Every structure is written in structure tokens, then in C-alpha cells.
Amino acid sequence: MNRASNLKLDSYLQTQEALSQNVSIYESNVSIKVQVDQFTFDLQGLLKLKEEADQSIKWLIDEKNTIKKALELKVYTLSNALVCFANSVCDSEILEKAYVSKKHLKRLNELDLIDYYKQSIDIAKEHIAALEPFGISKAIVADVEKDCKTFEQKRFKLLALKEEKANAKNEYRMLQKKINQLLNGKLDHSIENLRSLHPDFVKYYFATRQKSKEIQHHFDVLGYLKDKATGEPIALGKVWVEGLDLSTHITAKGSFRFKDFPEGEYQLIVENINYKSLCVPIRRYKSEQSKMYLEMEAIPLEAETSV
């Protein structure tokens, strides 16, 4: 969860502590007791949802990316052998399907990559006997196929976990809204009604409540982009995190912001159609706020025209 949600949750926990320490004051009041019990129950649900939403998936991302990197090398070797075979027999169809550069292979999105893996494996199986002179055997094809299936499994599991986290975050927001309505609409008024008899308790209670209202807008990662030559802000574009389903847009004033960014080491990809893309490493702790000042090199008009 992001910093604002964590601060609000901390406020809830302090409010609960204030209530539990002074239960004797209101336990005979049925209405207040029901409201407090509901608040406590919802808060426990919120804590469980936070645990689900905050579960780390970095280990799975690392595993998926490791097998993907190894698989790309194996598939490129297989692809190159298929190209050599196609050239030797003048088979333009196989050549068209099999040819791929290392650079293009790395740029393929994961679904296209899987399609290419499967297509290459199918071609290799069909012509396996003829591929032996080019260094490809049944065992090698089976090894590539095994890694391909492992990659698909890791990818499927990662997508499932991401969906679980997203669902937990949505449920968390809805339950947090429900808690806010309970506190603002009922419990705050009920506790305020006790002020004349228990002023110290009421003051303590509202001190814990006030903390959630003091939360300001925040960021985990904030970046500013400038033209390397002119120093002018770079407007518009996109910033995304390699290996994660996490992205944000560059504003018209040349800044970007991630309100919620995971702990660990990642690569930021900064893109604008008029500039050369940037790949920027970022390493941070969960509680750390990071500011980045980046410069991008413009693509000459001549280069754009020639593409």
C-alpha cells in the first residue's frame, strides 16, 4: 500500500488502542459498543487485505526474468540453426518464420515471444533429422520446450498474483471508505457526546483521529526531465518499470510521479518520441522518497526522417 494508506492505517490502529484502553468508559453504552466492535472487526479485515496487497512478487519476477533470459539465448541458437538449414535448402517460408535478430528477440512482448518460441520448436520438430548437421538434436529441442513451459508457468503465476494484489487493493480501498464513514458519521459523534464526563479520553481519542486528517499528498518516486542541450523541460511521454506492470505519464511541465513504488532494485524506462529512450537504475527502500533529475538527448530531425 502507498504511504498515505499506511499513515491512515496507523491512525486507525492508534484510535483502536485509545478505545481498547478506555473500554470501561463506554462499554455500558450499547450504541457506542456496537460501533466500536464494528470498527474493530473492519480494522482486522483491513489488516488482512493489506497483507495480501503488500505481498512481495519480486522473487517471482526475478525467477521469470532469469528463465526468460536463458530461454532467449537457447531460442536464438535454435533460430540461427533453422536459418542455416533454410538457407541450405532454399526454403523461404522457414527462413521468414525463423529469422530474428537478438535485438528484436529481446524487444518482443512476452505473448509474441511465446508464439515465436512455439513456432520455432514446431519447425525444429518437423525437420529434426535435417537439423543435426547444424547442431540441433531432439534433446536440445526438448530442453528449449521445457524452459518455454516453465517460463509460461512463471508468467501465469505472476499474472495471477498481480491480480490477487490488485483485487486486495480494491477491497482495501472500499473497506477503508466504509471505516471512514463509520468513524466520521457515527463513532466520532458518539465519543464527542462523552466529553463533559470524560474530557481526557475524548481528547486522546480525537488526537488519534486528527493524525489521519493531517496526511498530505505524497510520492514515492518523483522525477524531472530536461533537454540535455537546452535545459528546457521535456513535456509528455511515458515512464515504466521494466519487469513490473507499473507505469506513469510525463506531465506537460516535464515531471513524473509514482505514488506507490516497491522496495528493491529496478530499471526505469523513460520514453518520449522526440528523444532517445533512457534506461535508469533505481534502488530504494519502501519508506524512502526518491527524487530524480534526468536529462534526455533529442533525436535529430535528419535521423527521424531517415527512419
PDB file of C-alpha atoms in Angstrom:
ATOM      1  CA  MET A   1       0.000   0.000   0.000  1.00  0.00           C
ATOM      2  CA  ASN A   2       1.103   3.582  -0.501  1.00  0.00           C
ATOM      3  CA  ARG A   3       2.353   5.922   2.183  1.00  0.00           C
ATOM      4  CA  ALA A   4      -0.961   7.739   2.638  1.00  0.00           C
ATOM      5  CA  SER A   5      -2.829   4.467   3.196  1.00  0.00           C
ATOM      6  CA  ASN A   6      -0.188   3.284   5.654  1.00  0.00           C
ATOM      7  CA  LEU A   7      -0.401   6.533   7.627  1.00  0.00           C
ATOM      8  CA  LYS A   8      -4.185   6.316   7.754  1.00  0.00           C
ATOM      9  CA  LEU A   9      -3.985   2.691   8.877  1.00  0.00           C
ATOM     10  CA  ASP A  10      -1.548   3.707  11.603  1.00  0.00           C
ATOM     11  CA  SER A  11      -4.082   6.304  12.735  1.00  0.00           C
ATOM     12  CA  TYR A  12      -6.804   3.639  12.849  1.00  0.00           C
ATOM     13  CA  LEU A  13      -4.586   1.408  14.989  1.00  0.00           C
ATOM     14  CA  GLN A  14      -3.920   4.254  17.423  1.00  0.00           C
ATOM     15  CA  THR A  15      -7.631   5.000  17.559  1.00  0.00           C
ATOM     16  CA  GLN A  16      -8.320   1.349  18.322  1.00  0.00           C
ATOM     17  CA  GLU A  17      -5.694   1.445  21.073  1.00  0.00           C
ATOM     18  CA  ALA A  18      -7.337   4.510  22.614  1.00  0.00           C
ATOM     19  CA  LEU A  19     -10.692   2.721  22.572  1.00  0.00           C
ATOM     20  CA  SER A  20      -9.378  -0.563  23.986  1.00  0.00           C
ATOM     21  CA  GLN A  21      -7.540   1.212  26.815  1.00  0.00           C
ATOM     22  CA  ASN A  22     -10.709   3.005  27.881  1.00  0.00           C
ATOM     23  CA  VAL A  23     -13.370   0.375  27.240  1.00  0.00           C
ATOM     24  CA  SER A  24     -14.765   0.764  30.760  1.00  0.00           C
ATOM     25  CA  ILE A  25     -15.886   4.293  29.887  1.00  0.00           C
ATOM     26  CA  TYR A  26     -18.293   3.282  27.119  1.00  0.00           C
ATOM     27  CA  GLU A  27     -18.938  -0.463  27.489  1.00  0.00           C
ATOM     28  CA  SER A  28     -22.304   0.116  29.154  1.00  0.00           C
ATOM     29  CA  ASN A  29     -23.430   2.255  26.217  1.00  0.00           C
ATOM     30  CA  VAL A  30     -24.857  -0.284  23.774  1.00  0.00           C
ATOM     31  CA  SER A  31     -24.784   2.044  20.762  1.00  0.00           C
ATOM     32  CA  ILE A  32     -21.129   3.028  21.217  1.00  0.00           C
ATOM     33  CA  LYS A  33     -20.103  -0.563  21.965  1.00  0.00           C
ATOM     34  CA  VAL A  34     -21.698  -1.774  18.709  1.00  0.00           C
ATOM     35  CA  GLN A  35     -19.886   0.944  16.750  1.00  0.00           C
ATOM     36  CA  VAL A  36     -16.539   0.138  18.373  1.00  0.00           C
ATOM     37  CA  ASP A  37     -16.981  -3.599  17.760  1.00  0.00           C
ATOM     38  CA  GLN A  38     -17.777  -2.911  14.094  1.00  0.00           C
ATOM     39  CA  PHE A  39     -14.721  -0.661  13.798  1.00  0.00           C
ATOM     40  CA  THR A  40     -12.504  -3.336  15.367  1.00  0.00           C
ATOM     41  CA  PHE A  41     -13.895  -6.045  13.090  1.00  0.00           C
ATOM     42  CA  ASP A  42     -13.423  -3.938   9.947  1.00  0.00           C
ATOM     43  CA  LEU A  43      -9.920  -2.953  11.027  1.00  0.00           C
ATOM     44  CA  GLN A  44      -8.903  -6.610  11.315  1.00  0.00           C
ATOM     45  CA  GLY A  45     -10.234  -7.151   7.802  1.00  0.00           C
ATOM     46  CA  LEU A  46      -8.234  -4.156   6.603  1.00  0.00           C
ATOM     47  CA  LEU A  47      -5.029  -5.595   8.074  1.00  0.00           C
ATOM     48  CA  LYS A  48      -5.591  -8.903   6.273  1.00  0.00           C
ATOM     49  CA  LEU A  49      -6.202  -7.120   2.968  1.00  0.00           C
ATOM     50  CA  LYS A  50      -3.058  -5.057   3.467  1.00  0.00           C
ATOM     51  CA  GLU A  51      -1.045  -8.243   3.912  1.00  0.00           C
ATOM     52  CA  GLU A  52      -2.450  -9.608   0.638  1.00  0.00           C
ATOM     53  CA  ALA A  53      -1.923  -6.345  -1.238  1.00  0.00           C
ATOM     54  CA  ASP A  54       1.634  -5.909   0.045  1.00  0.00           C
ATOM     55  CA  GLN A  55       2.825  -9.460  -0.594  1.00  0.00           C
ATOM     56  CA  SER A  56       6.102  -9.342  -2.487  1.00  0.00           C
ATOM     57  CA  ILE A  57       6.197 -10.642  -6.047  1.00  0.00           C
ATOM     58  CA  LYS A  58       9.780  -9.570  -6.747  1.00  0.00           C
ATOM     59  CA  TRP A  59      11.061 -13.112  -6.185  1.00  0.00           C
ATOM     60  CA  LEU A  60       8.706 -14.398  -8.887  1.00  0.00           C
ATOM     61  CA  ILE A  61       9.588 -11.559 -11.250  1.00  0.00           C
ATOM     62  CA  ASP A  62      13.267 -12.404 -10.768  1.00  0.00           C
ATOM     63  CA  GLU A  63      12.622 -16.104 -11.418  1.00  0.00           C
ATOM     64  CA  LYS A  64      10.594 -15.340 -14.553  1.00  0.00           C
ATOM     65  CA  ASN A  65      13.181 -12.913 -15.901  1.00  0.00           C
ATOM     66  CA  THR A  66      16.024 -15.358 -15.217  1.00  0.00           C
ATOM     67  CA  ILE A  67      14.358 -18.187 -17.147  1.00  0.00           C
ATOM     68  CA  LYS A  68      13.367 -15.712 -19.885  1.00  0.00           C
ATOM     69  CA  LYS A  69      16.951 -14.539 -20.321  1.00  0.00           C
ATOM     70  CA  ALA A  70      18.266 -18.106 -20.537  1.00  0.00           C
ATOM     71  CA  LEU A  71      15.452 -19.068 -22.891  1.00  0.00           C
ATOM     72  CA  GLU A  72      16.179 -16.166 -25.246  1.00  0.00           C
ATOM     73  CA  LEU A  73      19.747 -17.438 -25.690  1.00  0.00           C
ATOM     74  CA  LYS A  74      18.595 -21.003 -26.351  1.00  0.00           C
ATOM     75  CA  VAL A  75      15.878 -19.931 -28.767  1.00  0.00           C
ATOM     76  CA  TYR A  76      18.274 -17.663 -30.638  1.00  0.00           C
ATOM     77  CA  THR A  77      20.635 -20.620 -31.067  1.00  0.00           C
ATOM     78  CA  LEU A  78      17.727 -22.702 -32.349  1.00  0.00           C
ATOM     79  CA  SER A  79      16.587 -19.864 -34.614  1.00  0.00           C
ATOM     80  CA  ASN A  80      20.046 -19.446 -36.086  1.00  0.00           C
ATOM     81  CA  ALA A  81      20.240 -23.175 -36.844  1.00  0.00           C
ATOM     82  CA  LEU A  82      16.845 -23.001 -38.551  1.00  0.00           C
ATOM     83  CA  VAL A  83      18.036 -20.064 -40.659  1.00  0.00           C
ATOM     84  CA  CYS A  84      21.155 -22.007 -41.680  1.00  0.00           C
ATOM     85  CA  PHE A  85      19.000 -25.017 -42.552  1.00  0.00           C
ATOM     86  CA  ALA A  86      16.540 -22.868 -44.529  1.00  0.00           C
ATOM     87  CA  ASN A  87      19.390 -21.294 -46.487  1.00  0.00           C
ATOM     88  CA  SER A  88      20.856 -24.718 -47.267  1.00  0.00           C
ATOM     89  CA  VAL A  89      17.605 -25.977 -48.790  1.00  0.00           C
ATOM     90  CA  CYS A  90      16.405 -22.606 -50.125  1.00  0.00           C
ATOM     91  CA  ASP A  91      13.223 -22.727 -48.035  1.00  0.00           C
ATOM     92  CA  SER A  92      11.995 -19.128 -47.935  1.00  0.00           C
ATOM     93  CA  GLU A  93       8.986 -19.973 -45.755  1.00  0.00           C
ATOM     94  CA  ILE A  94      11.102 -21.369 -42.923  1.00  0.00           C
ATOM     95  CA  LEU A  95      13.581 -18.525 -43.359  1.00  0.00           C
ATOM     96  CA  GLU A  96      10.829 -15.939 -42.992  1.00  0.00           C
ATOM     97  CA  LYS A  97       9.388 -17.614 -39.893  1.00  0.00           C
ATOM     98  CA  ALA A  98      12.695 -18.383 -38.179  1.00  0.00           C
ATOM     99  CA  TYR A  99      14.803 -15.296 -38.823  1.00  0.00           C
ATOM    100  CA  VAL A 100      15.070 -12.928 -35.884  1.00  0.00           C
ATOM    101  CA  SER A 101      17.866 -10.732 -34.579  1.00  0.00           C
ATOM    102  CA  LYS A 102      18.964 -10.826 -30.940  1.00  0.00           C
ATOM    103  CA  LYS A 103      17.860  -7.214 -30.571  1.00  0.00           C
ATOM    104  CA  HIS A 104      14.392  -7.890 -31.945  1.00  0.00           C
ATOM    105  CA  LEU A 105      14.052 -11.043 -29.851  1.00  0.00           C
ATOM    106  CA  LYS A 106      14.632  -9.048 -26.663  1.00  0.00           C
ATOM    107  CA  ARG A 107      12.116  -6.407 -27.706  1.00  0.00           C
ATOM    108  CA  LEU A 108       9.252  -8.832 -28.289  1.00  0.00           C
ATOM    109  CA  ASN A 109       6.470  -8.645 -25.730  1.00  0.00           C
ATOM    110  CA  GLU A 110       6.001 -11.826 -23.759  1.00  0.00           C
ATOM    111  CA  LEU A 111       2.996 -13.128 -25.690  1.00  0.00           C
ATOM    112  CA  ASP A 112       4.743 -12.629 -29.045  1.00  0.00           C
ATOM    113  CA  LEU A 113       7.850 -14.215 -27.556  1.00  0.00           C
ATOM    114  CA  ILE A 114       5.886 -17.315 -26.535  1.00  0.00           C
ATOM    115  CA  ASP A 115       4.339 -17.540 -30.007  1.00  0.00           C
ATOM    116  CA  TYR A 116       7.780 -17.321 -31.574  1.00  0.00           C
ATOM    117  CA  TYR A 117       9.173 -19.978 -29.207  1.00  0.00           C
ATOM    118  CA  LYS A 118       6.367 -22.382 -30.082  1.00  0.00           C
ATOM    119  CA  GLN A 119       6.653 -21.746 -33.812  1.00  0.00           C
ATOM    120  CA  SER A 120      10.416 -22.362 -33.767  1.00  0.00           C
ATOM    121  CA  ILE A 121      10.006 -25.548 -31.735  1.00  0.00           C
ATOM    122  CA  ASP A 122       7.333 -26.865 -34.117  1.00  0.00           C
ATOM    123  CA  ILE A 123       9.555 -26.215 -37.142  1.00  0.00           C
ATOM    124  CA  ALA A 124      12.519 -27.870 -35.427  1.00  0.00           C
ATOM    125  CA  LYS A 125      10.490 -30.969 -34.554  1.00  0.00           C
ATOM    126  CA  GLU A 126       9.293 -31.279 -38.139  1.00  0.00           C
ATOM    127  CA  HIS A 127      12.839 -31.147 -39.535  1.00  0.00           C
ATOM    128  CA  ILE A 128      14.801 -32.578 -36.602  1.00  0.00           C
ATOM    129  CA  ALA A 129      16.766 -35.121 -38.649  1.00  0.00           C
ATOM    130  CA  ALA A 130      17.972 -32.450 -41.061  1.00  0.00           C
ATOM    131  CA  LEU A 131      18.986 -30.118 -38.230  1.00  0.00           C
ATOM    132  CA  GLU A 132      21.627 -32.373 -36.679  1.00  0.00           C
ATOM    133  CA  PRO A 133      24.387 -31.039 -39.004  1.00  0.00           C
ATOM    134  CA  PHE A 134      23.556 -27.576 -37.644  1.00  0.00           C
ATOM    135  CA  GLY A 135      23.974 -28.626 -34.006  1.00  0.00           C
ATOM    136  CA  ILE A 136      20.317 -29.201 -33.099  1.00  0.00           C
ATOM    137  CA  SER A 137      19.195 -32.536 -31.629  1.00  0.00           C
ATOM    138  CA  LYS A 138      15.968 -33.866 -30.116  1.00  0.00           C
ATOM    139  CA  ALA A 139      17.443 -33.342 -26.662  1.00  0.00           C
ATOM    140  CA  ILE A 140      18.188 -29.684 -27.374  1.00  0.00           C
ATOM    141  CA  VAL A 141      14.683 -29.049 -28.720  1.00  0.00           C
ATOM    142  CA  ALA A 142      13.179 -30.839 -25.697  1.00  0.00           C
ATOM    143  CA  ASP A 143      15.290 -28.666 -23.381  1.00  0.00           C
ATOM    144  CA  VAL A 144      14.083 -25.480 -25.089  1.00  0.00           C
ATOM    145  CA  GLU A 145      10.485 -26.691 -24.914  1.00  0.00           C
ATOM    146  CA  LYS A 146      10.848 -27.475 -21.213  1.00  0.00           C
ATOM    147  CA  ASP A 147      12.189 -23.987 -20.478  1.00  0.00           C
ATOM    148  CA  CYS A 148       9.407 -22.469 -22.570  1.00  0.00           C
ATOM    149  CA  LYS A 149       6.762 -24.255 -20.486  1.00  0.00           C
ATOM    150  CA  THR A 150       8.497 -23.181 -17.271  1.00  0.00           C
ATOM    151  CA  PHE A 151       8.509 -19.571 -18.475  1.00  0.00           C
ATOM    152  CA  GLU A 152       4.792 -19.748 -19.313  1.00  0.00           C
ATOM    153  CA  GLN A 153       4.044 -21.194 -15.859  1.00  0.00           C
ATOM    154  CA  LYS A 154       6.039 -18.459 -14.109  1.00  0.00           C
ATOM    155  CA  ARG A 155       4.324 -15.822 -16.213  1.00  0.00           C
ATOM    156  CA  PHE A 156       0.856 -17.242 -15.498  1.00  0.00           C
ATOM    157  CA  LYS A 157       1.574 -17.410 -11.758  1.00  0.00           C
ATOM    158  CA  LEU A 158       2.887 -13.837 -11.779  1.00  0.00           C
ATOM    159  CA  LEU A 159      -0.216 -12.557 -13.561  1.00  0.00           C
ATOM    160  CA  ALA A 160      -2.416 -14.403 -11.049  1.00  0.00           C
ATOM    161  CA  LEU A 161      -0.542 -12.883  -8.089  1.00  0.00           C
ATOM    162  CA  LYS A 162      -0.744  -9.419  -9.625  1.00  0.00           C
ATOM    163  CA  GLU A 163      -4.498  -9.872  -9.998  1.00  0.00           C
ATOM    164  CA  GLU A 164      -4.758 -11.016  -6.366  1.00  0.00           C
ATOM    165  CA  LYS A 165      -2.837  -7.939  -5.233  1.00  0.00           C
ATOM    166  CA  ALA A 166      -4.975  -5.636  -7.379  1.00  0.00           C
ATOM    167  CA  ASN A 167      -8.202  -7.168  -6.039  1.00  0.00           C
ATOM    168  CA  ALA A 168      -6.925  -6.850  -2.472  1.00  0.00           C
ATOM    169  CA  LYS A 169      -6.094  -3.175  -3.070  1.00  0.00           C
ATOM    170  CA  ASN A 170      -9.575  -2.505  -4.435  1.00  0.00           C
ATOM    171  CA  GLU A 171     -11.211  -4.292  -1.489  1.00  0.00           C
ATOM    172  CA  TYR A 172      -8.893  -2.396   0.862  1.00  0.00           C
ATOM    173  CA  ARG A 173      -9.999   0.961  -0.573  1.00  0.00           C
ATOM    174  CA  MET A 174     -13.679   0.026  -0.281  1.00  0.00           C
ATOM    175  CA  LEU A 175     -13.287  -1.175   3.317  1.00  0.00           C
ATOM    176  CA  GLN A 176     -11.253   1.912   4.198  1.00  0.00           C
ATOM    177  CA  LYS A 177     -14.077   4.057   2.833  1.00  0.00           C
ATOM    178  CA  LYS A 178     -16.553   2.097   4.960  1.00  0.00           C
ATOM    179  CA  ILE A 179     -14.412   2.630   8.076  1.00  0.00           C
ATOM    180  CA  ASN A 180     -14.138   6.353   7.357  1.00  0.00           C
ATOM    181  CA  GLN A 181     -17.923   6.578   7.065  1.00  0.00           C
ATOM    182  CA  LEU A 182     -18.352   4.734  10.364  1.00  0.00           C
ATOM    183  CA  LEU A 183     -15.875   6.976  12.171  1.00  0.00           C
ATOM    184  CA  ASN A 184     -16.920  10.291  10.644  1.00  0.00           C
ATOM    185  CA  GLY A 185     -20.643   9.629  10.596  1.00  0.00           C
ATOM    186  CA  LYS A 186     -21.187   7.775  13.873  1.00  0.00           C
ATOM    187  CA  LEU A 187     -18.345   6.970  16.269  1.00  0.00           C
ATOM    188  CA  ASP A 188     -16.783  10.451  16.333  1.00  0.00           C
ATOM    189  CA  HIS A 189     -20.155  11.926  17.314  1.00  0.00           C
ATOM    190  CA  SER A 190     -20.749   9.232  19.929  1.00  0.00           C
ATOM    191  CA  ILE A 191     -17.352   9.826  21.545  1.00  0.00           C
ATOM    192  CA  GLU A 192     -17.816  13.608  21.412  1.00  0.00           C
ATOM    193  CA  ASN A 193     -21.004  13.128  23.423  1.00  0.00           C
ATOM    194  CA  LEU A 194     -18.841  11.841  26.305  1.00  0.00           C
ATOM    195  CA  ARG A 195     -16.688  14.988  26.540  1.00  0.00           C
ATOM    196  CA  SER A 196     -18.407  16.517  29.573  1.00  0.00           C
ATOM    197  CA  LEU A 197     -17.884  13.346  31.651  1.00  0.00           C
ATOM    198  CA  HIS A 198     -14.568  12.087  30.218  1.00  0.00           C
ATOM    199  CA  PRO A 199     -12.685  15.035  28.687  1.00  0.00           C
ATOM    200  CA  ASP A 200      -9.236  13.395  28.799  1.00  0.00           C
ATOM    201  CA  PHE A 201     -10.399  10.277  26.976  1.00  0.00           C
ATOM    202  CA  VAL A 202     -12.242  12.294  24.327  1.00  0.00           C
ATOM    203  CA  LYS A 203      -9.174  14.498  23.797  1.00  0.00           C
ATOM    204  CA  TYR A 204      -6.968  11.395  23.449  1.00  0.00           C
ATOM    205  CA  TYR A 205      -9.409   9.797  21.006  1.00  0.00           C
ATOM    206  CA  PHE A 206      -9.582  12.813  18.707  1.00  0.00           C
ATOM    207  CA  ALA A 207      -5.812  13.244  18.804  1.00  0.00           C
ATOM    208  CA  THR A 208      -5.503   9.819  17.179  1.00  0.00           C
ATOM    209  CA  ARG A 209      -8.248  10.707  14.693  1.00  0.00           C
ATOM    210  CA  GLN A 210      -6.641  14.011  13.756  1.00  0.00           C
ATOM    211  CA  LYS A 211      -3.480  12.252  12.540  1.00  0.00           C
ATOM    212  CA  SER A 212      -5.325  10.695   9.608  1.00  0.00           C
ATOM    213  CA  LYS A 213      -6.661  14.108   8.585  1.00  0.00           C
ATOM    214  CA  GLU A 214      -3.170  15.629   8.507  1.00  0.00           C
ATOM    215  CA  ILE A 215      -1.948  13.290   5.762  1.00  0.00           C
ATOM    216  CA  GLN A 216      -0.701  15.271   2.781  1.00  0.00           C
ATOM    217  CA  HIS A 217      -0.239  14.327  -0.884  1.00  0.00           C
ATOM    218  CA  HIS A 218       2.904  12.286  -1.251  1.00  0.00           C
ATOM    219  CA  PHE A 219       5.133  10.486  -3.673  1.00  0.00           C
ATOM    220  CA  ASP A 220       7.491   7.523  -3.566  1.00  0.00           C
ATOM    221  CA  VAL A 221       9.416   8.457  -6.721  1.00  0.00           C
ATOM    222  CA  LEU A 222       9.412  11.920  -8.311  1.00  0.00           C
ATOM    223  CA  GLY A 223      11.314  12.760 -11.491  1.00  0.00           C
ATOM    224  CA  TYR A 224      12.099  15.866 -13.529  1.00  0.00           C
ATOM    225  CA  LEU A 225      13.104  15.689 -17.196  1.00  0.00           C
ATOM    226  CA  LYS A 226      15.120  18.259 -19.138  1.00  0.00           C
ATOM    227  CA  ASP A 227      16.521  18.544 -22.640  1.00  0.00           C
ATOM    228  CA  LYS A 228      20.257  17.826 -22.383  1.00  0.00           C
ATOM    229  CA  ALA A 229      21.157  20.591 -24.832  1.00  0.00           C
ATOM    230  CA  THR A 230      18.706  23.362 -23.944  1.00  0.00           C
ATOM    231  CA  GLY A 231      17.827  22.644 -20.324  1.00  0.00           C
ATOM    232  CA  GLU A 232      14.136  23.035 -21.153  1.00  0.00           C
ATOM    233  CA  PRO A 233      11.579  20.701 -19.527  1.00  0.00           C
ATOM    234  CA  ILE A 234      10.536  17.720 -21.635  1.00  0.00           C
ATOM    235  CA  ALA A 235       6.770  17.530 -21.878  1.00  0.00           C
ATOM    236  CA  LEU A 236       4.747  14.361 -22.323  1.00  0.00           C
ATOM    237  CA  GLY A 237       5.800  10.748 -22.762  1.00  0.00           C
ATOM    238  CA  LYS A 238       5.775   7.685 -20.575  1.00  0.00           C
ATOM    239  CA  VAL A 239       7.844   6.176 -17.768  1.00  0.00           C
ATOM    240  CA  TRP A 240       7.546   2.474 -16.962  1.00  0.00           C
ATOM    241  CA  VAL A 241       9.292  -0.082 -14.783  1.00  0.00           C
ATOM    242  CA  GLU A 242      10.970  -2.998 -16.505  1.00  0.00           C
ATOM    243  CA  GLY A 243       9.533  -6.310 -15.328  1.00  0.00           C
ATOM    244  CA  LEU A 244       6.577  -4.734 -13.499  1.00  0.00           C
ATOM    245  CA  ASP A 245       3.085  -3.696 -14.510  1.00  0.00           C
ATOM    246  CA  LEU A 246       3.823  -0.166 -13.309  1.00  0.00           C
ATOM    247  CA  SER A 247       3.868   2.996 -15.419  1.00  0.00           C
ATOM    248  CA  THR A 248       3.067   6.702 -15.324  1.00  0.00           C
ATOM    249  CA  HIS A 249       2.868   9.602 -17.771  1.00  0.00           C
ATOM    250  CA  ILE A 250       5.203  12.574 -18.090  1.00  0.00           C
ATOM    251  CA  THR A 251       3.318  15.812 -17.408  1.00  0.00           C
ATOM    252  CA  ALA A 252       3.211  18.869 -19.658  1.00  0.00           C
ATOM    253  CA  LYS A 253       5.686  20.504 -17.266  1.00  0.00           C
ATOM    254  CA  GLY A 254       8.229  17.696 -17.587  1.00  0.00           C
ATOM    255  CA  SER A 255       7.760  15.737 -14.377  1.00  0.00           C
ATOM    256  CA  PHE A 256       6.580  12.257 -13.475  1.00  0.00           C
ATOM    257  CA  ARG A 257       5.450  10.732 -10.226  1.00  0.00           C
ATOM    258  CA  PHE A 258       4.980   7.239  -8.806  1.00  0.00           C
ATOM    259  CA  LYS A 259       2.778   7.465  -5.720  1.00  0.00           C
ATOM    260  CA  ASP A 260       3.406   3.840  -4.806  1.00  0.00           C
ATOM    261  CA  PHE A 261       6.726   2.221  -5.764  1.00  0.00           C
ATOM    262  CA  PRO A 262       8.004  -1.139  -4.446  1.00  0.00           C
ATOM    263  CA  GLU A 263      11.182  -1.680  -2.493  1.00  0.00           C
ATOM    264  CA  GLY A 264      14.171  -3.119  -4.344  1.00  0.00           C
ATOM    265  CA  GLU A 265      16.301  -2.547  -7.433  1.00  0.00           C
ATOM    266  CA  TYR A 266      14.639  -1.866 -10.785  1.00  0.00           C
ATOM    267  CA  GLN A 267      15.124  -0.246 -14.187  1.00  0.00           C
ATOM    268  CA  LEU A 268      13.061   2.797 -15.187  1.00  0.00           C
ATOM    269  CA  ILE A 269      12.434   3.210 -18.907  1.00  0.00           C
ATOM    270  CA  VAL A 270      11.761   6.830 -19.927  1.00  0.00           C
ATOM    271  CA  GLU A 271      10.242   7.371 -23.379  1.00  0.00           C
ATOM    272  CA  ASN A 272       9.374  10.409 -25.496  1.00  0.00           C
ATOM    273  CA  ILE A 273       9.040  10.189 -29.285  1.00  0.00           C
ATOM    274  CA  ASN A 274      11.352  13.184 -29.788  1.00  0.00           C
ATOM    275  CA  TYR A 275      14.145  11.865 -27.537  1.00  0.00           C
ATOM    276  CA  LYS A 276      16.371   8.839 -27.150  1.00  0.00           C
ATOM    277  CA  SER A 277      14.898   6.487 -24.565  1.00  0.00           C
ATOM    278  CA  LEU A 278      16.544   6.336 -21.145  1.00  0.00           C
ATOM    279  CA  CYS A 279      17.144   3.251 -19.021  1.00  0.00           C
ATOM    280  CA  VAL A 280      17.700   4.439 -15.459  1.00  0.00           C
ATOM    281  CA  PRO A 281      18.546   2.156 -12.498  1.00  0.00           C
ATOM    282  CA  ILE A 282      16.712   2.878  -9.258  1.00  0.00           C
ATOM    283  CA  ARG A 283      17.309   1.309  -5.849  1.00  0.00           C
ATOM    284  CA  ARG A 284      15.206   2.233  -2.834  1.00  0.00           C
ATOM    285  CA  TYR A 285      13.721   1.151   0.476  1.00  0.00           C
ATOM    286  CA  LYS A 286       9.937   1.128   0.879  1.00  0.00           C
ATOM    287  CA  SER A 287       9.928   4.080   3.285  1.00  0.00           C
ATOM    288  CA  GLU A 288      12.308   6.156   1.173  1.00  0.00           C
ATOM    289  CA  GLN A 289      11.237   9.018  -1.087  1.00  0.00           C
ATOM    290  CA  SER A 290      13.348   9.362  -4.230  1.00  0.00           C
ATOM    291  CA  LYS A 291      13.801  12.412  -6.440  1.00  0.00           C
ATOM    292  CA  MET A 292      15.409  12.092  -9.863  1.00  0.00           C
ATOM    293  CA  TYR A 293      16.738  14.811 -12.165  1.00  0.00           C
ATOM    294  CA  LEU A 294      17.204  13.381 -15.639  1.00  0.00           C
ATOM    295  CA  GLU A 295      18.393  14.696 -18.991  1.00  0.00           C
ATOM    296  CA  MET A 296      17.362  13.315 -22.375  1.00  0.00           C
ATOM    297  CA  GLU A 297      19.103  13.675 -25.719  1.00  0.00           C
ATOM    298  CA  ALA A 298      16.941  14.863 -28.604  1.00  0.00           C
ATOM    299  CA  ILE A 299      16.721  12.775 -31.776  1.00  0.00           C
ATOM    300  CA  PRO A 300      17.942  14.909 -34.721  1.00  0.00           C
ATOM    301  CA  LEU A 301      15.337  15.663 -37.363  1.00  0.00           C
ATOM    302  CA  GLU A 302      17.563  14.058 -40.017  1.00  0.00           C
ATOM    303  CA  ALA A 303      17.580  10.799 -38.064  1.00  0.00           C
ATOM    304  CA  GLU A 304      13.805  10.912 -37.720  1.00  0.00           C
ATOM    305  CA  THR A 305      13.372  11.455 -41.460  1.00  0.00           C
ATOM    306  CA  SER A 306      15.671   8.588 -42.408  1.00  0.00           C
ATOM    307  CA  VAL A 307      13.867   6.022 -40.254  1.00  0.00           C
TER     308      VAL A 307
END
